[in-house]
Coordinates of C-alpha atoms and ligand atoms in Angstrom, one line a residue:
X1072 CA 10.3 57.1 -24.3
X1073 CA 6.6 57.8 -23.6
X1074 CA 5.7 55.4 -26.4
X1075 CA 8.0 52.8 -24.9
X1076 CA 6.1 53.0 -21.7
X1077 CA 2.8 52.6 -23.5
X1078 CA 4.1 49.5 -25.2
X1079 CA 5.2 48.1 -21.8
X1080 CA 1.7 48.8 -20.4
X1081 CA 0.1 47.1 -23.4
X1082 CA 2.2 44.1 -22.8
X1083 CA 1.4 44.0 -19.1
X1084 CA -2.3 44.2 -19.9
X1085 CA -2.0 41.0 -22.0
X1086 CA -0.8 39.0 -19.0
X1087 CA -3.6 37.0 -17.5
X1088 CA -2.0 33.8 -16.4
X1089 CA -3.0 31.5 -13.7
X1090 CA -0.6 29.9 -11.2
X1091 CA 0.8 31.6 -8.2
X1092 CA 4.2 31.0 -9.6
X1093 CA 3.5 32.8 -12.8
X1094 CA 2.0 35.8 -11.0
X1095 CA 5.2 36.0 -8.9
X1096 CA 7.3 36.0 -12.1
X1097 CA 5.1 38.8 -13.4
X1098 CA 5.6 40.8 -10.2
X1099 CA 9.4 40.3 -10.3
X1100 CA 9.5 41.3 -13.9
X1101 CA 7.8 44.7 -13.3
X1102 CA 8.2 45.5 -9.6
X1103 CA 11.3 43.6 -8.7
X1104 CA 14.5 45.4 -7.6
X1105 CA 15.9 44.9 -11.1
X1106 CA 12.5 45.0 -12.7
X1107 CA 11.2 47.2 -15.5
X1108 CA 9.8 49.9 -13.2
X1109 CA 13.1 50.3 -11.3
X1110 CA 14.8 50.8 -14.7
X1111 CA 12.2 53.3 -15.7
X1112 CA 12.7 55.3 -12.5
X1113 CA 16.5 55.5 -13.2
X1114 CA 15.8 56.7 -16.7
X1115 CA 13.3 59.2 -15.3
X1116 CA 16.0 60.9 -13.3
X1117 CA 17.9 61.7 -16.5
X1118 CA 15.0 63.0 -18.6
X1119 CA 14.8 66.8 -19.4
X1120 CA 12.6 68.6 -16.9
X1121 CA 9.9 69.5 -19.5
X1122 CA 9.2 65.8 -20.1
X1123 CA 9.2 64.8 -16.4
X1124 CA 5.6 65.5 -15.7
X1125 CA 4.2 63.4 -18.5
X1126 CA 6.6 60.6 -18.0
X1127 CA 6.1 60.5 -14.3
X1128 CA 2.4 60.1 -14.9
X1129 CA 2.9 57.3 -17.3
X1130 CA 5.3 55.4 -15.0
X1131 CA 2.8 55.7 -12.1
X1132 CA 0.0 54.5 -14.3
X1133 CA 2.1 51.5 -15.2
X1134 CA 3.0 50.8 -11.6
X1135 CA -0.5 51.1 -10.4
X1136 CA -1.8 48.9 -13.1
X1137 CA 0.7 46.1 -12.4
X1138 CA 0.0 46.3 -8.6
X1139 CA -3.8 46.1 -9.1
X1140 CA -3.4 43.3 -11.7
X1141 CA -1.4 41.2 -9.3
X1142 CA -3.9 41.7 -6.5
X1143 CA -6.9 40.7 -8.6
X1144 CA -5.1 37.7 -10.0
X1145 CA -4.1 36.5 -6.5
X1146 CA -7.6 36.9 -5.1
X1147 CA -9.0 35.0 -8.1
X1148 CA -6.6 32.2 -7.2
X1149 CA -7.7 31.9 -3.6
X1150 CA -11.4 32.0 -4.7
X1151 CA -10.8 28.9 -6.7
X1152 CA -9.2 27.4 -3.7
X1153 CA -6.1 26.6 -5.7
X1154 CA -4.4 23.5 -4.3
X1155 CA -0.7 22.9 -3.8
X1156 CA 1.1 25.8 -2.1
X1157 CA -2.2 27.5 -1.1
X1158 CA -3.0 24.7 1.4
X1159 CA -3.2 26.0 5.0
X1160 CA -1.2 23.4 6.9
X1161 CA -2.3 24.8 10.3
X1162 CA -6.0 23.7 9.7
X1163 CA -7.1 20.5 11.5
X1164 CA -7.3 17.5 9.2
X1165 CA -10.6 16.1 8.0
X1166 CA -12.2 13.8 10.7
X1167 CA -11.4 10.1 10.4
X1168 CA -14.2 7.7 11.0
X1169 CA -12.9 4.7 12.8
X1170 CA -14.4 1.4 11.5
X1171 CA -16.7 -0.9 13.5
X1172 CA -16.8 -4.6 13.8
X1173 CA -20.0 -6.3 12.4
X1174 CA -22.3 -7.1 15.3
X1175 CA -22.2 -10.8 14.3
X1176 CA -18.4 -10.8 14.6
X1177 CA -18.7 -9.0 18.0
X1178 CA -21.1 -11.6 19.4
X1179 CA -19.2 -14.6 17.8
X1180 CA -16.0 -13.3 19.5
X1181 CA -17.8 -13.0 22.8
X1182 CA -19.2 -16.5 22.6
X1183 CA -15.8 -17.9 21.6
X1184 CA -14.1 -16.0 24.5
X1185 CA -16.5 -17.5 27.0
X1186 CA -16.0 -21.1 25.9
X1187 CA -12.3 -20.8 25.4
X1188 CA -12.0 -19.6 29.0
X1189 CA -13.6 -22.9 29.9
X1190 CA -11.0 -24.8 28.0
X1191 CA -12.8 -25.4 24.7
X1192 CA -10.8 -25.2 21.5
X1193 CA -12.1 -23.9 18.2
X1194 CA -12.7 -26.3 15.2
X1195 CA -13.6 -25.3 11.7
X1196 CA -14.8 -27.3 8.7
X1197 CA -16.1 -27.0 5.1
X1198 CA -19.3 -25.2 4.2
X1199 CA -19.9 -27.7 1.4
X1200 CA -20.4 -31.1 2.9
X1201 CA -21.5 -34.6 2.2
X1202 CA -24.6 -36.4 3.6
X1203 CA -22.5 -38.4 6.1
X1204 CA -21.1 -35.4 8.1
X1205 CA -24.3 -33.4 8.1
X1206 CA -26.9 -36.1 8.6
X1207 CA -26.0 -39.8 8.7
X1208 CA -23.1 -39.7 11.3
X1209 CA -25.5 -37.6 13.4
X1210 CA -28.1 -40.3 13.6
X1211 CA -30.6 -38.7 11.2
X1212 CA -32.9 -41.4 9.9
X1213 CA -33.0 -41.6 6.1
X1214 CA -36.5 -40.2 5.9
X1215 CA -35.8 -37.2 8.3
X1216 CA -37.5 -34.0 7.0
X1217 CA -34.3 -32.0 7.5
X1218 CA -32.8 -33.9 4.6
X1219 CA -35.6 -32.7 2.4
X1220 CA -35.1 -30.3 -0.5
X1221 CA -37.2 -27.8 1.5
X1222 CA -34.6 -27.5 4.2
X1223 CA -31.3 -28.3 2.6
X1224 CA -29.6 -26.8 -0.4
X1225 CA -28.3 -29.7 -2.4
X1226 CA -25.4 -29.2 -4.8
X1227 CA -25.4 -32.7 -6.2
X1228 CA -27.6 -35.8 -5.7
X1229 CA -26.3 -39.4 -5.4
X1230 CA -23.9 -39.1 -3.7
X1231 CA -25.4 -36.1 -1.9
X1232 CA -23.3 -33.0 -1.7
X1233 CA -24.9 -30.1 0.1
X1234 CA -24.5 -26.9 2.0
X1235 CA -24.2 -27.7 5.7
X1236 CA -27.4 -26.9 7.6
X1237 CA -25.6 -26.8 11.0
X1238 CA -22.0 -26.9 12.2
X1239 CA -22.5 -30.2 14.0
X1240 CA -20.8 -31.5 10.8
X1241 CA -17.6 -30.0 12.1
X1242 CA -17.9 -32.0 15.3
X1243 CA -18.2 -35.2 13.4
X1244 CA -15.0 -34.3 11.7
X1245 CA -13.4 -33.7 15.1
X1246 CA -14.6 -37.1 16.4
X1247 CA -13.3 -38.8 13.3
X1248 CA -9.8 -37.6 14.1
X1249 CA -9.6 -37.4 17.9
X1250 CA -10.4 -39.6 20.9
X1251 CA -11.8 -38.1 24.1
X1252 CA -11.4 -35.9 26.0
X1253 CA -12.8 -33.6 23.3
X1254 CA -13.9 -30.1 24.2
X1255 CA -14.5 -28.0 21.1
X1256 CA -16.7 -25.3 19.7
X1257 CA -17.4 -24.8 16.0
X1258 CA -18.4 -21.3 14.8
X1259 CA -19.4 -21.0 11.2
X1260 CA -21.8 -20.1 8.5
X1261 CA -24.8 -22.4 7.8
X1262 CA -27.4 -22.6 5.1
X1263 CA -31.1 -23.5 5.1
X1264 CA -33.6 -23.3 2.3
X1265 CA -35.9 -20.7 3.9
X1266 CA -37.7 -17.7 2.6
X1267 CA -36.0 -14.6 3.8
X1268 CA -38.1 -12.6 6.4
X1269 CA -37.5 -10.6 9.5
X1270 CA -37.3 -13.8 11.5
X1271 CA -35.6 -16.2 9.1
X1272 CA -32.7 -16.1 6.6
X1273 CA -31.3 -18.7 4.3
X1274 CA -27.8 -18.0 5.6
X1275 CA -26.9 -17.5 9.2
X1276 CA -24.2 -18.3 11.8
X1277 CA -23.9 -20.8 14.5
X1278 CA -21.6 -21.8 17.3
X1279 CA -22.0 -25.4 18.3
X1280 CA -20.2 -27.1 21.2
X1281 CA -19.2 -30.6 22.0
X1282 CA -17.8 -32.1 25.2
X1283 CA -16.9 -35.8 25.5
X1284 CA -15.1 -37.5 28.3
X1285 CA -15.7 -40.1 31.0
X1286 CA -18.6 -39.3 33.4
X1287 CA -19.9 -36.2 31.6
X1288 CA -23.4 -35.7 32.9
X1289 CA -26.5 -33.6 32.1
X1290 CA -25.6 -31.5 35.3
X1291 CA -22.3 -30.6 33.6
X1292 CA -24.2 -29.5 30.5
X1293 CA -26.6 -27.4 32.6
X1294 CA -23.8 -25.7 34.6
X1295 CA -21.8 -24.9 31.5
X1296 CA -24.8 -23.3 29.8
X1297 CA -25.7 -21.4 33.0
X1298 CA -22.1 -20.0 33.1
X1299 CA -22.4 -19.1 29.4
X1300 CA -25.7 -17.3 29.9
X1301 CA -24.4 -15.3 32.9
X1302 CA -21.3 -14.3 31.0
X1303 CA -23.2 -13.3 27.9
X1304 CA -26.3 -11.6 29.4
X1305 CA -25.3 -10.7 33.0
X1306 CA -25.4 -12.3 36.4
X1307 CA -29.1 -11.9 37.0
X1308 CA -30.1 -14.0 34.0
X1309 CA -32.0 -17.2 34.6
X1310 CA -32.2 -20.3 32.4
X1311 CA -34.7 -23.0 31.9
X1312 CA -34.4 -26.3 30.0
X1313 CA -37.4 -27.6 28.1
X1314 CA -37.5 -31.2 26.8
X1315 CA -37.0 -31.3 23.0
X1316 CA -35.9 -33.6 20.3
X1317 CA -32.8 -33.8 18.1
X1318 CA -31.7 -37.0 16.3
X1319 CA -28.1 -36.7 17.7
X1320 CA -28.9 -36.1 21.4
X1321 CA -30.8 -38.1 23.9
X1322 CA -32.2 -36.6 26.1
X1323 CA -32.5 -33.3 24.2
X1324 CA -33.5 -29.9 25.5
X1325 CA -34.0 -26.3 24.4
X1326 CA -32.8 -23.6 26.6
X1327 CA -34.6 -20.4 27.3
X1328 CA -33.2 -17.3 29.1
X1329 CA -35.3 -15.0 31.3
X1330 CA -36.4 -12.0 29.2
X1331 CA -33.9 -9.2 29.4
X1332 CA -36.5 -6.5 28.6
X1333 CA -39.1 -7.2 31.3
X1334 CA -36.9 -9.2 33.7
X1335 CA -39.3 -12.1 33.4
X1336 CA -42.5 -10.3 34.1
X1337 CA -43.8 -10.6 30.6
X1338 CA -43.7 -8.1 27.6
X1339 CA -44.3 -8.2 23.9
X1340 CA -40.7 -9.2 23.2
X1341 CA -41.1 -12.5 25.1
X1342 CA -44.7 -12.7 24.1
X1343 CA -45.7 -12.4 27.8
X1344 CA -44.0 -15.7 28.7
X1345 CA -41.0 -14.1 30.4
X1346 CA -38.7 -16.4 28.5
X1347 CA -36.7 -16.3 25.3
X1348 CA -35.5 -19.4 23.4
X1349 CA -31.7 -19.3 22.8
X1350 CA -30.3 -22.7 22.0
X1351 CA -30.6 -26.5 21.5
X1352 CA -28.7 -29.0 23.5
X1353 CA -28.6 -32.6 24.9
X1354 CA -26.5 -35.6 25.8
X1355 CA -24.7 -37.0 22.7
X1356 CA -26.7 -40.1 21.5
X1357 CA -24.6 -43.2 22.0
X1358 CA -25.2 -44.1 18.3
X1359 CA -23.4 -40.9 17.3
X1360 CA -20.4 -41.9 19.4
X1361 CA -20.3 -45.4 17.9
X1362 CA -20.7 -44.1 14.3
X1363 CA -17.5 -42.1 15.0
X1364 CA -15.6 -44.9 16.7
X1365 CA -15.8 -43.6 20.2
X1366 CA -16.6 -46.2 22.9
X1367 CA -20.1 -45.3 24.2
X1368 CA -19.6 -47.6 27.2
X1369 CA -16.7 -45.6 28.4
X1370 CA -17.5 -42.1 27.3
X1371 CA -20.5 -39.8 27.5
X1372 CA -20.8 -36.2 26.2
X1373 CA -23.0 -33.3 25.7
X1374 CA -23.6 -31.0 22.7
X1375 CA -25.2 -27.6 22.2
X1376 CA -25.8 -25.3 19.3
X1377 CA -26.9 -21.7 19.0
X1378 CA -27.6 -19.2 16.2
X1379 CA -25.3 -16.1 16.5
X1380 CA -28.0 -13.8 15.0
X1381 CA -30.4 -15.0 17.6
X1382 CA -28.0 -14.2 20.4
X1383 CA -27.3 -10.8 18.8
X1384 CA -31.0 -10.1 18.5
X1385 CA -31.5 -10.8 22.2
X1386 CA -28.5 -8.8 23.2
X1387 CA -29.1 -5.7 21.0
X1388 CA -32.9 -5.9 20.7
X1389 CA -32.7 -5.9 16.9
X1390 CA -35.8 -7.6 15.8
X1391 CA -35.3 -7.8 12.0
X1392 CA -32.6 -10.4 11.0
X1393 CA -32.2 -8.9 7.6
X1394 CA -30.4 -5.9 9.0
X1395 CA -27.4 -8.2 9.8
X1396 CA -27.0 -9.0 6.1
X1397 CA -27.6 -5.7 4.4
X1398 CA -24.5 -4.0 5.7
X1399 CA -26.1 -0.5 5.9
X1400 CA -23.4 1.6 7.5
X1401 CA -26.1 3.5 9.5
X1402 CA -26.9 0.2 11.2
X1403 CA -23.3 -1.0 11.5
X1404 CA -21.8 2.1 12.9
X1405 CA -24.0 1.8 16.0
X1406 CA -21.8 -1.0 17.1
X1407 CA -18.6 1.0 17.2
X1408 CA -18.5 0.9 21.0
X1409 CA -18.6 -2.9 21.0
X1410 CA -15.4 -4.9 20.6
Ligands
LIG637 N1 -27.6 -28.7 15.5 C1 -28.8 -28.1 16.1 C2 -29.3 -27.1 15.2 O1 -28.7 -26.7 14.2 C3 -28.4 -27.5 17.4 C4 -28.0 -28.5 18.4 C5 -26.7 -28.8 18.6 C6 -29.0 -29.2 19.2 C7 -26.3 -29.7 19.5 C8 -28.6 -30.1 20.2 C9 -27.3 -30.4 20.3 O2 -30.4 -26.6 15.4

């Protein structure tokens, strides 16, 4: 009998297995109600008194060994952080990081919201365009420098196929299809052959607007842009219009807003002028209306165009344009509060 117990002990020593399930099997086999030890105890009752002492010692040795073995195996298991059934379901889950919209999308959506609240619809068009929609229909003379290789990415020459340099091309497509009243904005990506720096990029985003109807005046343009500036930058903002030149508008202007940093007193952001340039605008040149079969005797209109990156830079005081294109999450997640 004693040898039998030694054999059982040897066998138990061999057990080293891994999973919680296997350890439980091991426990049941030795310590369970119908297990080996319970059998041994029943035999123990029957053995002659002179053998009881030695056998009792052996049985206890076995019992102690099995119990200790189970304990070490189980603690090894939780050290290794064994998955499945050892998971503590009462622990709070890992934190979930909510995503953030890209600042360019945030600002584009704000611009769109402001103009749609004034009754403008949204028009979109292709990024790969022909010469007609980007230049000729907009009254660019054949020798205009914007058509030059230095400004425009050409895909094919004769006939010219190119990447649009502004979304005014979309407005040509609208005028082709529709008669006034036209009130539309064209958000989109544009391309210019520029060296990438903190202040310039070869890809950027624009929102351009077009309003054509009877009796549309420069006063309407100014009031629309003032409304836009106040909605975008706050009620205190002031605007000023400086005479400028664009082939497709006459008269043309550039709009500045009062510097949001110094409130117009002058600082290094506005280069001590108190003003920041934000967009180009003007009254649609009658030639452009005629090229697009709109009667320039009956209708007048205004147009404006702005860079979304520029508006975002002014709004968020981000001075390096490249940050908008690198998609570094440490930059992007700062806009989580924006919508
Ligand atoms: N298309 C011009 C640009 O890309 C902006 C503009 C639009 C100016 C409409 C005047 C009128 O810079």
